[in-house]
C-alpha cells in the first residue's frame, strides 16, 4: 500500500503566532472529546467531496469494514478525479451505533429532552418493550467491552441522558491498562460506584489539592524567610504555638474527666464532614467531577452500568430509552451510520474585492478517529492549507484530562503491534496512543498552513 500522505517537513517557526494559538506542529494532539460539527474552510474547492459515485461509496464502506489502509498518492494533483481520495473520504465518515431508531437523533443525549419532545416513543409506557430494549443493549455493550479487551476495538462511548463514558483500550492515552472516563458525575453516582467496590480517582480534584498544597508550602516558606522571629521561639526554649487541634483537645478534656467523651461527637468532626459533603455536591455536574476507572475495575463498571436503574430516564422524552453506544468498529447489534457531509461555496470580502471561500461541513457524532482521518485527507487534497472550526459536545471536553500515572507514552512499536487489528489507521493509532496534553479543554479551531498545524483550545 502507498503511504497515506507524504510526510513533509515542518517550516521554521513563523515570526508571529496568533495570540492563544499553539506553535506550528506537524501533528495535532489527541482530542478525546466528541464533536457535534466540523466546519472546514479553504481557498481550494471541496468538489472532490461531492456526489460520490456508487462504486466509490461501496469501496469506501468495504475499506472501512476490512480496516484497509487508504491508498493515496503522495500528492493529489487533481482531487476531483482522484477515486482513492473520494473512497477514503467515505471511509472516514463511517461509525457504528446502537440502538438505531431513525426518527430519533441519538446524539447528543445530555440536554436532549427538548429536541426529543413530541417524538414517538412506543416503549415509554410499555415495560415489556423496555426490558427487550435493555436486554439487547446489554448484549451490545458487553460485545463492545469484549472487543476492547481483545484489542479489536480501540475505544467506544456510552452516552446516557445524564453523563458520558469513554472506554479506551490498553495502550491508548499513555495507559498500559483499559481505562474508562466518566463525565459529568454526581455524588450519588460516585457513592453507588464505591458501594459496588469500584475503585476510581478524581484527577482534577487531586490536581487541585496538590496545587493548593504546593502554593501553601511556597507561602509558608516565604513567611518564614521574611519573619524577623524566624528560628527564635523554639530555640529559646519557648513552646510552639498550639494548633487548632490542640485547642479542640483541651476544650473537650473535661468530657474525658466525666467519662462521656465517646458519647458526644466533637463539633469539629461534624463540621469537617459537612464541609466535605458540601464540596462533593458543589462539583456535581461540573468538569471537576470527572472520574477515571482503570484495569479490572472497568469490568466491574460494565456490570454496574448494566444493572444501574438510574442509567435510563424514568420520565420525560427519554424515558425507557437505553444509552447510545458509539464505536469506530462494528459490534454485535450495531448499525452502520455515516456522518453527514456537504460542501458550500461563498464570497468573502478581502480588502477592496471579494474572493471565493470554499467550505466543507461535517455533522454528527465526530469521534477522534474521524477527525484525524479527515485532517489527513484535507492535508493532501487542499495543498496543505485549510482552517477548521470544531464544535465540541461540552460534557466530553474533560476527556482530555491527563491520567495521573501516565508518564512518557508507551513505546510506539509496542502499541502499533498490540493494536494493529483494532481498525484504526496507523497514524491515527500513533496519535491516540500519546498521553493527553489538552487538559480539561478541547481543540476549538485549527489552521494548517504550509503543511503545519496551529490550534486553539
JSON list of C-alpha atoms in Angstrom, two decimals, residues 287-378:
[
{"chain": "A", "resi": 287, "resn": "UNK", "atom": "CA", "xyz": [-15.82, 19.18, 34.75]},
{"chain": "A", "resi": 288, "resn": "UNK", "atom": "CA", "xyz": [-14.08, 18.72, 38.13]},
{"chain": "A", "resi": 289, "resn": "UNK", "atom": "CA", "xyz": [-16.38, 15.76, 38.80]},
{"chain": "A", "resi": 290, "resn": "UNK", "atom": "CA", "xyz": [-14.70, 13.66, 36.06]},
{"chain": "A", "resi": 291, "resn": "UNK", "atom": "CA", "xyz": [-13.99, 10.12, 37.25]},
{"chain": "A", "resi": 292, "resn": "UNK", "atom": "CA", "xyz": [-11.30, 7.72, 35.96]},
{"chain": "A", "resi": 293, "resn": "UNK", "atom": "CA", "xyz": [-11.62, 3.93, 36.35]},
{"chain": "A", "resi": 294, "resn": "UNK", "atom": "CA", "xyz": [-8.73, 1.61, 35.43]},
{"chain": "A", "resi": 295, "resn": "UNK", "atom": "CA", "xyz": [-7.87, -2.02, 34.77]},
{"chain": "A", "resi": 296, "resn": "UNK", "atom": "CA", "xyz": [-10.15, -4.77, 36.11]},
{"chain": "A", "resi": 297, "resn": "UNK", "atom": "CA", "xyz": [-12.35, -2.13, 37.76]},
{"chain": "A", "resi": 298, "resn": "UNK", "atom": "CA", "xyz": [-13.65, -1.30, 34.26]},
{"chain": "A", "resi": 299, "resn": "UNK", "atom": "CA", "xyz": [-15.26, -4.76, 34.09]},
{"chain": "A", "resi": 300, "resn": "UNK", "atom": "CA", "xyz": [-16.98, -4.11, 37.43]},
{"chain": "A", "resi": 301, "resn": "UNK", "atom": "CA", "xyz": [-18.09, -0.76, 35.98]},
{"chain": "A", "resi": 302, "resn": "UNK", "atom": "CA", "xyz": [-19.56, -2.58, 32.96]},
{"chain": "A", "resi": 303, "resn": "UNK", "atom": "CA", "xyz": [-21.73, -4.76, 35.22]},
{"chain": "A", "resi": 304, "resn": "UNK", "atom": "CA", "xyz": [-22.62, -1.77, 37.39]},
{"chain": "A", "resi": 305, "resn": "UNK", "atom": "CA", "xyz": [-23.86, 0.21, 34.37]},
{"chain": "A", "resi": 306, "resn": "UNK", "atom": "CA", "xyz": [-25.84, -2.74, 33.00]},
{"chain": "A", "resi": 307, "resn": "UNK", "atom": "CA", "xyz": [-27.66, -3.12, 36.34]},
{"chain": "A", "resi": 308, "resn": "UNK", "atom": "CA", "xyz": [-27.91, 0.59, 37.22]},
{"chain": "A", "resi": 309, "resn": "UNK", "atom": "CA", "xyz": [-31.60, 1.59, 37.30]},
{"chain": "A", "resi": 310, "resn": "UNK", "atom": "CA", "xyz": [-30.84, 5.31, 37.01]},
{"chain": "A", "resi": 311, "resn": "UNK", "atom": "CA", "xyz": [-28.91, 4.78, 33.75]},
{"chain": "A", "resi": 312, "resn": "UNK", "atom": "CA", "xyz": [-32.20, 5.20, 31.86]},
{"chain": "A", "resi": 313, "resn": "UNK", "atom": "CA", "xyz": [-34.60, 8.11, 32.40]},
{"chain": "A", "resi": 314, "resn": "UNK", "atom": "CA", "xyz": [-37.77, 7.13, 34.27]},
{"chain": "A", "resi": 315, "resn": "UNK", "atom": "CA", "xyz": [-39.78, 10.07, 32.93]},
{"chain": "A", "resi": 316, "resn": "UNK", "atom": "CA", "xyz": [-39.61, 12.70, 30.21]},
{"chain": "A", "resi": 317, "resn": "UNK", "atom": "CA", "xyz": [-38.90, 12.44, 26.46]},
{"chain": "A", "resi": 318, "resn": "UNK", "atom": "CA", "xyz": [-36.00, 9.96, 27.01]},
{"chain": "A", "resi": 319, "resn": "UNK", "atom": "CA", "xyz": [-37.94, 7.66, 29.35]},
{"chain": "A", "resi": 320, "resn": "UNK", "atom": "CA", "xyz": [-37.10, 3.98, 28.81]},
{"chain": "A", "resi": 321, "resn": "UNK", "atom": "CA", "xyz": [-34.57, 4.72, 26.05]},
{"chain": "A", "resi": 322, "resn": "UNK", "atom": "CA", "xyz": [-31.23, 2.87, 26.53]},
{"chain": "A", "resi": 323, "resn": "UNK", "atom": "CA", "xyz": [-27.98, 4.87, 26.32]},
{"chain": "A", "resi": 324, "resn": "UNK", "atom": "CA", "xyz": [-26.39, 5.43, 22.92]},
{"chain": "A", "resi": 325, "resn": "UNK", "atom": "CA", "xyz": [-23.33, 3.31, 22.09]},
{"chain": "A", "resi": 326, "resn": "UNK", "atom": "CA", "xyz": [-20.85, 4.84, 19.62]},
{"chain": "A", "resi": 327, "resn": "UNK", "atom": "CA", "xyz": [-17.89, 2.96, 18.19]},
{"chain": "A", "resi": 328, "resn": "UNK", "atom": "CA", "xyz": [-15.39, 3.25, 15.31]},
{"chain": "A", "resi": 329, "resn": "UNK", "atom": "CA", "xyz": [-15.74, -0.51, 14.63]},
{"chain": "A", "resi": 330, "resn": "UNK", "atom": "CA", "xyz": [-18.62, -2.95, 14.20]},
{"chain": "A", "resi": 331, "resn": "UNK", "atom": "CA", "xyz": [-20.06, -4.75, 17.22]},
{"chain": "A", "resi": 332, "resn": "UNK", "atom": "CA", "xyz": [-23.00, -7.04, 17.95]},
{"chain": "A", "resi": 333, "resn": "UNK", "atom": "CA", "xyz": [-26.34, -5.31, 17.36]},
{"chain": "A", "resi": 334, "resn": "UNK", "atom": "CA", "xyz": [-24.73, -2.20, 15.83]},
{"chain": "A", "resi": 335, "resn": "UNK", "atom": "CA", "xyz": [-25.92, -0.30, 12.77]},
{"chain": "A", "resi": 336, "resn": "UNK", "atom": "CA", "xyz": [-23.53, 1.30, 10.29]},
{"chain": "A", "resi": 337, "resn": "UNK", "atom": "CA", "xyz": [-24.05, 5.06, 10.04]},
{"chain": "A", "resi": 338, "resn": "UNK", "atom": "CA", "xyz": [-22.25, 7.88, 8.24]},
{"chain": "A", "resi": 339, "resn": "UNK", "atom": "CA", "xyz": [-21.56, 11.45, 9.25]},
{"chain": "A", "resi": 340, "resn": "UNK", "atom": "CA", "xyz": [-23.45, 13.96, 7.11]},
{"chain": "A", "resi": 341, "resn": "UNK", "atom": "CA", "xyz": [-21.16, 15.98, 4.84]},
{"chain": "A", "resi": 342, "resn": "UNK", "atom": "CA", "xyz": [-21.87, 18.82, 2.42]},
{"chain": "A", "resi": 343, "resn": "UNK", "atom": "CA", "xyz": [-19.71, 21.35, 0.62]},
{"chain": "A", "resi": 344, "resn": "UNK", "atom": "CA", "xyz": [-20.59, 25.01, 0.04]},
{"chain": "A", "resi": 345, "resn": "UNK", "atom": "CA", "xyz": [-19.17, 27.97, -1.85]},
{"chain": "A", "resi": 346, "resn": "UNK", "atom": "CA", "xyz": [-19.30, 31.60, -0.69]},
{"chain": "A", "resi": 347, "resn": "UNK", "atom": "CA", "xyz": [-17.78, 35.01, -1.32]},
{"chain": "A", "resi": 348, "resn": "UNK", "atom": "CA", "xyz": [-15.75, 36.71, 1.39]},
{"chain": "A", "resi": 349, "resn": "UNK", "atom": "CA", "xyz": [-14.67, 40.33, 1.45]},
{"chain": "A", "resi": 350, "resn": "UNK", "atom": "CA", "xyz": [-10.90, 40.75, 1.10]},
{"chain": "A", "resi": 351, "resn": "UNK", "atom": "CA", "xyz": [-9.60, 44.32, 1.13]},
{"chain": "A", "resi": 352, "resn": "UNK", "atom": "CA", "xyz": [-11.33, 46.04, -1.80]},
{"chain": "A", "resi": 353, "resn": "UNK", "atom": "CA", "xyz": [-12.70, 42.96, -3.54]},
{"chain": "A", "resi": 354, "resn": "UNK", "atom": "CA", "xyz": [-14.40, 39.63, -2.90]},
{"chain": "A", "resi": 355, "resn": "UNK", "atom": "CA", "xyz": [-12.71, 36.25, -3.08]},
{"chain": "A", "resi": 356, "resn": "UNK", "atom": "CA", "xyz": [-14.04, 32.70, -3.23]},
{"chain": "A", "resi": 357, "resn": "UNK", "atom": "CA", "xyz": [-14.17, 30.77, 0.04]},
{"chain": "A", "resi": 358, "resn": "UNK", "atom": "CA", "xyz": [-14.97, 27.07, -0.05]},
{"chain": "A", "resi": 359, "resn": "UNK", "atom": "CA", "xyz": [-16.27, 25.14, 2.94]},
{"chain": "A", "resi": 360, "resn": "UNK", "atom": "CA", "xyz": [-16.98, 21.55, 3.93]},
{"chain": "A", "resi": 361, "resn": "UNK", "atom": "CA", "xyz": [-19.39, 20.87, 6.80]},
{"chain": "A", "resi": 362, "resn": "UNK", "atom": "CA", "xyz": [-19.43, 17.53, 8.63]},
{"chain": "A", "resi": 363, "resn": "UNK", "atom": "CA", "xyz": [-22.25, 16.89, 11.13]},
{"chain": "A", "resi": 364, "resn": "UNK", "atom": "CA", "xyz": [-22.84, 14.04, 13.57]},
{"chain": "A", "resi": 365, "resn": "UNK", "atom": "CA", "xyz": [-21.06, 12.33, 16.44]},
{"chain": "A", "resi": 366, "resn": "UNK", "atom": "CA", "xyz": [-17.50, 13.00, 15.24]},
{"chain": "A", "resi": 367, "resn": "UNK", "atom": "CA", "xyz": [-15.16, 10.65, 17.11]},
{"chain": "A", "resi": 368, "resn": "UNK", "atom": "CA", "xyz": [-11.37, 11.14, 17.39]},
{"chain": "A", "resi": 369, "resn": "UNK", "atom": "CA", "xyz": [-10.50, 8.77, 14.53]},
{"chain": "A", "resi": 370, "resn": "UNK", "atom": "CA", "xyz": [-12.83, 10.55, 12.08]},
{"chain": "A", "resi": 371, "resn": "UNK", "atom": "CA", "xyz": [-11.41, 13.98, 12.94]},
{"chain": "A", "resi": 372, "resn": "UNK", "atom": "CA", "xyz": [-7.86, 12.71, 12.46]},
{"chain": "A", "resi": 373, "resn": "UNK", "atom": "CA", "xyz": [-8.61, 10.94, 9.16]},
{"chain": "A", "resi": 374, "resn": "UNK", "atom": "CA", "xyz": [-10.38, 14.00, 7.77]},
{"chain": "A", "resi": 375, "resn": "UNK", "atom": "CA", "xyz": [-7.41, 16.24, 8.60]},
{"chain": "A", "resi": 376, "resn": "UNK", "atom": "CA", "xyz": [-5.07, 13.76, 6.89]},
{"chain": "A", "resi": 377, "resn": "UNK", "atom": "CA", "xyz": [-7.25, 13.82, 3.76]},
{"chain": "A", "resi": 378, "resn": "UNK", "atom": "CA", "xyz": [-7.52, 17.60, 3.69]}
]
